[in-house]
CSV table of C-alpha atoms and ligand atoms in Angstrom, one decimal:
chain,number,residue,atom,x,y,z
J,217,MET,CA,61.7,149.0,-96.5
J,218,LYS,CA,59.8,148.8,-99.8
J,219,LYS,CA,61.2,146.1,-102.2
J,220,THR,CA,61.6,145.4,-105.8
J,221,ILE,CA,59.8,142.2,-106.6
J,222,GLY,CA,60.7,140.1,-109.6
J,223,ILE,CA,57.9,137.8,-110.9
J,224,ILE,CA,58.7,135.0,-113.2
J,225,LEU,CA,55.7,133.4,-115.0
J,226,ALA,CA,56.4,129.6,-115.3
J,227,ALA,CA,52.9,128.2,-115.0
J,228,GLY,CA,52.0,128.1,-118.8
J,229,ARG,CA,51.1,125.0,-120.6
J,230,GLY,CA,53.4,125.5,-123.6
J,231,THR,CA,50.9,123.9,-126.0
J,232,ARG,CA,53.0,125.0,-129.1
J,233,MET,CA,56.1,123.2,-127.7
J,234,GLY,CA,54.3,119.9,-127.2
J,235,GLU,CA,55.8,119.5,-123.7
J,236,ASN,CA,56.4,121.7,-120.6
J,237,LYS,CA,59.0,124.1,-122.0
J,238,MET,CA,59.8,125.4,-118.6
J,239,LEU,CA,61.5,122.1,-117.8
J,240,MET,CA,63.3,121.6,-121.1
J,241,ARG,CA,67.1,121.8,-120.8
J,242,ILE,CA,68.9,124.2,-123.1
J,243,CYS,CA,72.7,123.7,-122.7
J,244,GLY,CA,71.9,122.1,-119.4
J,245,TYR,CA,69.8,124.9,-118.0
J,246,THR,CA,66.0,125.1,-117.8
J,247,PRO,CA,64.3,128.4,-118.8
J,248,ILE,CA,63.2,128.9,-115.2
J,249,GLU,CA,66.8,128.5,-114.0
J,250,LEU,CA,68.1,131.0,-116.6
J,251,CYS,CA,65.4,133.6,-115.7
J,252,MET,CA,66.0,133.1,-112.0
J,253,ARG,CA,69.8,133.6,-112.5
J,254,ALA,CA,69.2,136.8,-114.4
J,255,MET,CA,66.9,138.1,-111.6
J,256,GLU,CA,69.4,136.9,-109.0
J,257,GLU,CA,72.1,139.0,-110.6
J,258,SER,CA,69.8,142.0,-111.1
J,259,CYS,CA,68.7,144.7,-108.5
J,260,VAL,CA,65.6,142.7,-107.7
J,261,ASP,CA,65.2,142.0,-103.9
J,262,GLU,CA,62.9,139.0,-104.0
J,263,ILE,CA,61.7,136.6,-106.6
J,264,ILE,CA,58.2,135.1,-107.0
J,265,ILE,CA,57.7,132.3,-109.5
J,266,THR,CA,54.3,131.2,-110.6
J,267,VAL,CA,54.3,127.4,-111.0
J,268,THR,CA,52.4,124.2,-111.8
J,269,ASP,CA,52.9,121.1,-109.6
J,270,ASP,CA,55.7,120.0,-111.9
J,271,THR,CA,57.6,123.2,-112.0
J,272,ALA,CA,57.2,123.7,-108.3
J,273,ARG,CA,59.4,120.7,-107.6
J,274,HIS,CA,62.1,122.0,-110.0
J,275,VAL,CA,62.1,125.5,-108.5
J,276,HIS,CA,62.4,124.0,-105.0
J,277,ASP,CA,65.7,122.3,-106.0
J,278,LEU,CA,67.2,125.4,-107.5
J,279,PRO,CA,69.6,127.3,-105.2
J,280,CYS,CA,69.3,131.1,-105.1
J,281,THR,CA,71.0,133.7,-103.0
J,282,LYS,CA,67.8,135.8,-102.9
J,283,PRO,CA,64.5,134.9,-101.3
J,284,VAL,CA,62.3,132.9,-103.7
J,285,LYS,CA,58.6,132.2,-103.2
J,286,THR,CA,56.4,130.1,-105.4
J,287,VAL,CA,52.7,130.8,-106.2
J,288,LEU,CA,50.4,128.4,-108.0
J,289,GLY,CA,49.5,129.8,-111.4
J,290,GLY,CA,45.9,130.4,-112.6
J,291,GLU,CA,43.9,129.3,-115.6
J,292,THR,CA,45.3,132.3,-117.7
J,293,ARG,CA,48.4,134.3,-117.7
J,294,GLY,CA,46.5,137.2,-116.2
J,295,GLU,CA,45.3,135.1,-113.2
J,296,SER,CA,48.8,133.9,-112.6
J,297,VAL,CA,50.2,137.5,-112.5
J,298,TYR,CA,47.4,138.5,-110.2
J,299,ASN,CA,48.1,135.6,-107.8
J,300,ALA,CA,51.8,136.6,-107.8
J,301,LEU,CA,51.0,140.3,-107.2
J,302,CYS,CA,48.8,139.3,-104.2
J,303,ALA,CA,51.7,137.4,-102.8
J,304,ALA,CA,54.1,140.3,-103.1
J,305,GLN,CA,54.4,142.1,-99.8
J,306,ASP,CA,56.0,145.5,-99.2
J,307,ALA,CA,56.5,145.8,-102.9
J,308,ASP,CA,57.5,149.2,-104.4
J,309,ILE,CA,58.2,148.0,-108.0
J,310,ALA,CA,57.0,144.7,-109.6
J,311,VAL,CA,59.0,143.4,-112.5
J,312,ILE,CA,56.9,140.9,-114.4
J,313,HIS,CA,58.7,138.5,-116.8
J,314,ASP,CA,57.6,135.6,-119.0
J,315,GLY,CA,59.7,132.5,-118.1
J,316,ALA,CA,59.9,131.6,-121.8
J,317,ARG,CA,62.1,134.7,-122.4
J,318,CYS,CA,64.9,133.0,-120.8
J,319,LEU,CA,67.7,134.9,-122.6
J,320,VAL,CA,66.9,138.0,-120.6
J,321,THR,CA,69.9,139.7,-119.0
J,322,PRO,CA,70.3,141.4,-115.6
J,323,ASP,CA,70.9,144.6,-117.6
J,324,ILE,CA,67.4,144.6,-119.2
J,325,ILE,CA,65.8,143.9,-115.8
J,326,ASN,CA,67.8,146.7,-114.1
J,327,ARG,CA,66.8,149.1,-116.9
J,328,SER,CA,63.1,148.2,-116.4
J,329,VAL,CA,63.4,148.9,-112.7
J,330,GLU,CA,65.2,152.2,-113.1
J,331,GLU,CA,62.7,153.5,-115.6
J,332,ALA,CA,59.6,152.3,-113.7
J,333,LYS,CA,60.9,154.2,-110.7
J,334,LYS,CA,61.1,157.3,-112.9
J,335,TYR,CA,58.0,156.9,-115.0
J,336,GLY,CA,55.7,154.6,-113.1
J,337,SER,CA,56.0,151.9,-115.8
J,338,ALA,CA,58.7,150.5,-118.1
J,339,VAL,CA,57.8,148.1,-120.8
J,340,ALA,CA,60.5,146.3,-122.8
J,341,SER,CA,59.6,146.5,-126.5
J,342,LEU,CA,61.1,146.7,-130.0
J,343,PRO,CA,60.4,148.6,-133.1
J,344,VAL,CA,59.2,146.5,-136.1
J,345,SER,CA,61.8,146.0,-138.8
J,346,ASP,CA,59.8,143.6,-141.0
J,347,THR,CA,57.0,144.4,-143.4
J,348,VAL,CA,53.7,143.5,-141.7
J,349,ARG,CA,50.6,142.6,-143.7
J,350,ASN,CA,47.3,141.3,-142.4
J,351,PHE,CA,45.1,138.6,-143.8
J,352,GLU,CA,43.1,141.1,-145.8
J,353,ASN,CA,46.4,141.9,-147.7
J,354,ILE,CA,46.6,145.3,-146.1
J,355,THR,CA,50.2,146.4,-145.4
J,356,LEU,CA,50.4,148.0,-141.9
J,357,ASP,CA,52.5,151.0,-141.2
J,358,ARG,CA,55.3,149.4,-139.3
J,359,ASP,CA,56.5,152.7,-137.9
J,360,SER,CA,53.2,152.8,-135.9
J,361,LEU,CA,53.8,149.3,-134.4
J,362,ARG,CA,55.9,148.0,-131.6
J,363,ILE,CA,56.6,144.4,-130.4
J,364,MET,CA,56.0,143.9,-126.7
J,365,HIS,CA,58.5,141.9,-124.7
J,366,THR,CA,58.9,141.4,-121.0
J,367,PRO,CA,60.2,142.4,-118.5
J,368,GLN,CA,57.4,144.9,-117.9
J,369,ALA,CA,58.0,146.8,-114.6
J,370,PHE,CA,55.4,149.0,-112.8
J,371,GLN,CA,55.0,150.8,-109.6
J,372,TYR,CA,53.4,148.1,-107.5
J,373,GLU,CA,50.1,149.8,-106.6
J,374,LEU,CA,49.5,150.9,-110.2
J,375,ILE,CA,49.7,147.4,-111.6
J,376,ARG,CA,47.9,145.7,-108.7
J,377,ASP,CA,45.0,148.1,-109.0
J,378,ALA,CA,44.9,147.6,-112.8
J,379,TYR,CA,44.7,143.8,-112.4
J,380,GLU,CA,42.0,144.2,-109.7
J,381,LYS,CA,39.9,146.2,-112.2
J,382,ASP,CA,40.5,143.6,-114.9
J,383,GLY,CA,38.1,140.8,-114.1
J,384,MET,CA,38.5,139.0,-117.4
J,385,HIS,CA,42.2,138.3,-117.3
J,386,THR,CA,42.4,137.8,-121.0
J,387,ASN,CA,45.2,140.3,-121.8
J,388,THR,CA,48.3,138.6,-123.1
J,389,ASP,CA,50.6,141.1,-121.4
J,390,ASP,CA,50.7,143.4,-118.4
J,391,CYS,CA,50.9,146.6,-120.4
J,392,GLY,CA,47.5,145.7,-121.9
J,393,VAL,CA,46.0,145.5,-118.4
J,394,PHE,CA,47.7,148.8,-117.5
J,395,ILE,CA,46.3,150.6,-120.6
J,396,GLN,CA,42.9,149.2,-120.0
J,397,ALA,CA,43.0,150.8,-116.5
J,398,ASP,CA,43.9,154.2,-118.2
J,399,GLY,CA,47.6,153.8,-117.6
J,400,ASN,CA,50.0,155.5,-120.0
J,401,PRO,CA,52.9,153.1,-120.5
J,402,HIS,CA,56.5,154.1,-120.8
J,403,TYR,CA,58.4,152.0,-123.3
J,404,PHE,CA,62.1,151.2,-123.4
J,405,GLU,CA,64.1,149.4,-126.0
J,406,SER,CA,64.5,145.6,-125.4
J,407,ASP,CA,67.2,143.5,-126.8
J,408,PHE,CA,66.7,141.4,-130.0
J,409,MET,CA,68.0,138.3,-128.1
J,410,ASN,CA,65.2,138.6,-125.5
J,411,GLN,CA,63.0,136.3,-127.6
J,412,LYS,CA,60.3,134.0,-126.3
J,413,LEU,CA,60.9,130.2,-126.5
J,414,THR,CA,57.7,129.1,-128.2
J,415,ARG,CA,58.2,126.3,-130.9
J,416,PRO,CA,60.5,123.3,-131.1
J,417,SER,CA,62.3,125.1,-134.0
J,418,ASP,CA,63.3,128.0,-131.7
J,419,ILE,CA,65.6,125.7,-129.6
J,420,ALA,CA,68.6,126.0,-132.0
J,421,PHE,CA,68.5,129.8,-131.7
J,422,PHE,CA,68.4,129.6,-127.9
J,423,GLU,CA,71.2,127.1,-127.7
J,424,SER,CA,73.5,129.1,-129.9
J,425,CYS,CA,72.8,132.3,-127.8
J,426,ILE,CA,73.6,130.4,-124.6
J,427,HIS,CA,76.7,128.9,-126.1
J,428,ARG,CA,78.0,132.4,-126.7
J,429,ARG,CA,77.5,133.2,-123.1
J,430,LEU,CA,79.1,130.1,-121.7
J,431,GLY,CA,82.6,130.6,-120.3
J,432,GLN,CA,85.6,128.3,-120.5
J,433,MET,CA,85.0,124.7,-119.6
J,434,ARG,CA,86.8,123.6,-116.4
J,435,VAL,CA,87.8,120.2,-115.2
J,436,GLY,CA,88.2,118.8,-111.7
J,437,ILE,CA,89.5,115.6,-110.3
J,438,GLY,CA,88.6,113.7,-107.1
J,439,GLU,CA,90.0,110.6,-105.5
J,440,ASP,CA,89.0,108.9,-102.3
J,441,THR,CA,89.7,105.6,-100.5
J,442,HIS,CA,87.8,104.1,-97.5
J,443,ARG,CA,88.8,101.0,-95.6
J,444,LEU,CA,86.6,97.8,-95.8
J,445,VAL,CA,85.7,96.5,-92.4
J,446,GLU,CA,83.2,94.1,-90.9
J,447,GLY,CA,80.1,95.5,-89.2
J,448,ARG,CA,79.5,98.4,-91.5
J,449,LYS,CA,77.1,99.0,-94.4
J,450,LEU,CA,78.5,99.2,-97.9
J,451,ILE,CA,77.0,102.3,-99.5
J,452,LEU,CA,78.1,103.4,-103.0
J,453,GLY,CA,76.4,106.2,-104.9
J,454,GLY,CA,73.6,106.1,-102.4
J,455,VAL,CA,72.9,102.4,-103.0
J,456,GLU,CA,73.1,100.0,-100.0
J,457,ILE,CA,74.8,96.9,-101.4
J,458,ASP,CA,74.4,93.5,-99.7
J,459,TYR,CA,78.0,92.4,-98.8
J,460,ARG,CA,79.8,90.9,-95.8
J,461,MET,CA,81.9,94.1,-95.2
J,462,GLY,CA,81.3,97.8,-95.4
J,463,LEU,CA,83.3,101.0,-95.6
J,464,LEU,CA,84.6,102.7,-92.5
J,465,GLY,CA,84.2,106.5,-92.1
J,466,HIS,CA,82.7,109.3,-90.1
J,467,SER,CA,79.8,109.8,-92.5
J,468,ASP,CA,78.1,106.8,-94.3
J,469,ALA,CA,81.6,106.5,-96.0
J,470,ASP,CA,80.1,106.6,-99.5
J,471,VAL,CA,83.4,106.8,-101.3
J,472,LEU,CA,81.8,107.3,-104.7
J,473,CYS,CA,79.9,110.4,-103.6
J,474,HIS,CA,83.0,111.7,-101.9
J,475,ALA,CA,85.2,111.4,-105.0
J,476,ILE,CA,82.6,113.1,-107.2
J,477,SER,CA,82.1,115.8,-104.6
J,478,ASP,CA,85.8,116.6,-104.7
J,479,ALA,CA,85.9,116.5,-108.5
J,480,VAL,CA,83.0,119.1,-108.6
J,481,LEU,CA,84.6,121.3,-106.0
J,482,GLY,CA,87.9,121.0,-107.7
J,483,ALA,CA,86.5,122.1,-111.1
J,484,CYS,CA,85.0,125.2,-109.4
J,485,ALA,CA,88.2,125.7,-107.3
J,486,LEU,CA,86.2,125.7,-104.1
J,487,GLY,CA,88.4,123.5,-101.9
J,488,ASP,CA,87.5,119.9,-101.0
J,489,ILE,CA,84.8,118.1,-98.9
J,490,GLY,CA,87.1,118.0,-95.9
J,491,LYS,CA,87.0,121.8,-95.8
J,492,HIS,CA,83.2,122.0,-96.2
J,493,PHE,CA,82.2,119.0,-94.2
J,494,PRO,CA,85.0,118.2,-91.7
J,495,ASP,CA,85.0,114.7,-90.2
J,496,THR,CA,85.6,116.3,-86.8
J,497,ASP,CA,82.2,117.9,-86.9
J,498,PRO,CA,79.6,115.7,-85.1
J,499,ALA,CA,76.9,117.1,-87.5
J,500,TYR,CA,78.3,114.8,-90.3
J,501,LYS,CA,78.5,111.6,-88.2
J,502,GLY,CA,76.7,109.0,-90.2
J,503,ALA,CA,75.7,111.7,-92.8
J,504,ASN,CA,74.1,110.6,-96.0
J,505,SER,CA,76.7,111.5,-98.6
J,506,VAL,CA,74.2,111.9,-101.4
J,507,LEU,CA,72.8,114.8,-99.4
J,508,LEU,CA,76.4,116.2,-99.0
J,509,LEU,CA,76.8,115.9,-102.8
J,510,HIS,CA,73.6,117.9,-103.2
J,511,ARG,CA,75.0,120.6,-100.9
J,512,VAL,CA,78.3,120.6,-102.9
J,513,MET,CA,76.2,121.2,-106.0
J,514,THR,CA,74.3,124.1,-104.3
J,515,LEU,CA,77.7,125.7,-103.6
J,516,CYS,CA,78.8,125.1,-107.2
J,517,ARG,CA,75.6,126.8,-108.5
J,518,GLU,CA,75.8,129.6,-106.0
J,519,ASN,CA,79.2,130.4,-107.6
J,520,GLY,CA,77.6,130.4,-111.1
J,521,PHE,CA,78.7,127.0,-112.3
J,522,CYS,CA,76.7,124.2,-113.9
J,523,ILE,CA,77.8,120.6,-114.4
J,524,VAL,CA,78.5,119.4,-117.9
J,525,ASN,CA,79.4,115.8,-117.0
J,526,VAL,CA,80.8,113.5,-114.3
J,527,ASP,CA,82.7,110.3,-114.8
J,528,ALA,CA,83.9,108.0,-112.0
J,529,THR,CA,85.7,104.6,-111.8
J,530,VAL,CA,85.2,102.4,-108.7
J,531,THR,CA,88.2,100.1,-108.0
J,532,ALA,CA,86.9,97.2,-105.9
J,533,GLN,CA,87.8,93.5,-105.9
J,534,GLU,CA,84.4,92.6,-104.5
J,535,PRO,CA,81.4,92.7,-104.6
J,536,LYS,CA,80.0,92.8,-108.2
J,537,LEU,CA,78.8,96.3,-108.8
J,538,ALA,CA,77.3,96.0,-112.3
J,539,PRO,CA,73.7,95.3,-111.1
J,540,HIS,CA,73.8,98.5,-109.0
J,541,ILE,CA,75.4,101.0,-111.5
J,542,GLU,CA,72.1,102.3,-113.0
J,543,LYS,CA,70.6,103.1,-109.6
J,544,MET,CA,73.8,104.8,-108.6
J,545,ARG,CA,73.7,107.0,-111.7
J,546,GLU,CA,70.1,107.8,-111.0
J,547,ASN,CA,70.9,108.9,-107.4
J,548,LEU,CA,74.0,110.9,-108.4
J,549,SER,CA,72.2,112.7,-111.3
J,550,GLY,CA,69.4,113.6,-108.8
J,551,ALA,CA,71.9,115.1,-106.4
J,552,LEU,CA,73.7,116.9,-109.2
J,553,GLY,CA,70.6,118.2,-110.8
J,554,VAL,CA,71.6,116.9,-114.3
J,555,ASP,CA,70.2,114.4,-116.7
J,556,VAL,CA,71.3,110.8,-116.0
J,557,SER,CA,73.1,110.8,-119.4
J,558,CYS,CA,75.6,113.3,-118.0
J,559,VAL,CA,76.7,110.9,-115.2
J,560,SER,CA,78.9,107.9,-115.8
J,561,VAL,CA,79.9,105.3,-113.2
J,562,LYS,CA,82.3,102.4,-114.1
J,563,ALA,CA,83.7,99.6,-112.0
J,564,THR,CA,87.0,97.8,-112.3
J,565,THR,CA,88.5,94.9,-110.4
J,566,PRO,CA,92.2,95.2,-109.6
J,567,GLU,CA,93.0,91.5,-110.3
J,568,HIS,CA,93.9,90.8,-106.6
J,569,THR,CA,96.7,93.4,-106.7
J,570,GLY,CA,97.3,96.2,-104.2
J,571,PRO,CA,95.1,97.1,-101.2
J,572,GLU,CA,91.9,97.1,-103.2
J,573,GLY,CA,92.7,93.7,-104.6
J,574,ASN,CA,93.4,92.4,-101.0
J,575,LEU,CA,89.9,93.6,-99.9
J,576,GLU,CA,91.5,96.2,-97.6
J,577,CYS,CA,89.7,99.2,-99.2
J,578,ILE,CA,87.7,100.6,-102.1
J,579,THR,CA,89.0,103.5,-104.1
J,580,VAL,CA,87.2,105.8,-106.5
J,581,ARG,CA,88.6,108.3,-109.0
J,582,ALA,CA,86.3,110.8,-110.6
J,583,VAL,CA,86.4,113.8,-113.0
J,584,ALA,CA,83.9,116.5,-113.4
J,585,THR,CA,83.5,119.2,-116.0
J,586,VAL,CA,81.7,122.5,-115.2
J,587,GLN,CA,80.9,125.6,-117.1
J,588,LYS,CA,79.9,129.1,-116.0
J,589,ILE,CA,77.3,131.2,-117.8
J,590,SER,CA,78.0,135.0,-117.9
W,118,LIG,MG1,85.8,110.0,-97.9
C-alpha cells in the first residue's frame, strides 16, 4: 500500500544560531524531537529525517511508535530533500518539513496531507500583515505577497520529478522547485505559531509557546533496598565501586537505577519495574540496570512524557560514595536523555543505625517530575 512519508530536515548548519540548533533544548525538548512528535501524532505513516553525524546520534536515541529512517543531508537544503525523497519507498504523499519549525502541530501536517491528496500539492503559507519595503525604498503591495512556511506536501512523483529536473538545488523551499518544474502550487493557511527557530533571540518566543502546551507537572516516588553480601559486585548508577561486598539481586542489583526507574514509572502512572522487568524472567538475570532505566524512559516517552528532573538519596554506611557521584549522574542523565543538571544524586550515612547502618543493605529513595506536551 502507498504511504504518506514525513520528511524532517535536520541537517542544516544553523549559522545564524551560532550552534547546532537542532540539538538545542527548549523546555527540555530538541527541535527534532518536537517535529518528530508532531509527525508521530499526525496521519504520516513513516518518518525520514535528514541528519548530520551529530544529529544522527540524537535521532537514534529518540523513541517513536512509527518507523523512522535517517538519511545523510547534502551540501544544500535541496540536496538533503532529494536524498530523503530517494530513500522514500512506496510513497504516495511526501510531507517536507523544516526541523527548525518545531512548533508545528499534527493538525497542520494533517491538513497538508489532505489538501495534497486533493490538489497534488499543499504549501503552508501566511498572508503578509506588515508593511514591506525593499532597499530601494519601494513599498511592496503586501496583498500580492505570501510568506512560505513548511510543511509543504506533494504527490510523491510530482515533487521527486521536480527535484530530479532541478540540478542546482539552490531553491530555499520545495514550492520553489515545484514551480520551476511548471507546477501550480496550492496554498493553505499556516498557523502564526509555526515559526522558524533562527536566531538566539527567537528562543524566548519558542519557550513561551511550548510552556503553554505543557500539561500539569507530575511527581513520582521510588524506593528500593538490596542486601549487601560478599562475592557480588557493587554497582550504583552504573558505576562499579571497589568494595569488599556487593548487592544481591536478580539483575546487577543497581538499587539506584531501580529506585529512579520506579520514580519515573510512578510519575507516569505506568506501574513499577517489577511489572515491566519481572525478576522471575531469565532475560533480566544479571541485566545492566542502566539499560533497564533507558527502557523505562522509552516507555515514558512513548506515553508522551518528558523528564523535568530526578533527585535521589542513597542511604549507605559504607563505602564513601562522594568520588563516584559525578559519574553516576552522567550515566543516569544519559539513560534518561536529559541534561546532567536535571539529575541529582546524594548520599547519606545512617550513623550506624538500622539495617543500612549495620551494613545489611543499601537503600535508595528517589523522586522524579515529568511533564506531558499536548
Ligand atoms: Mg531492585
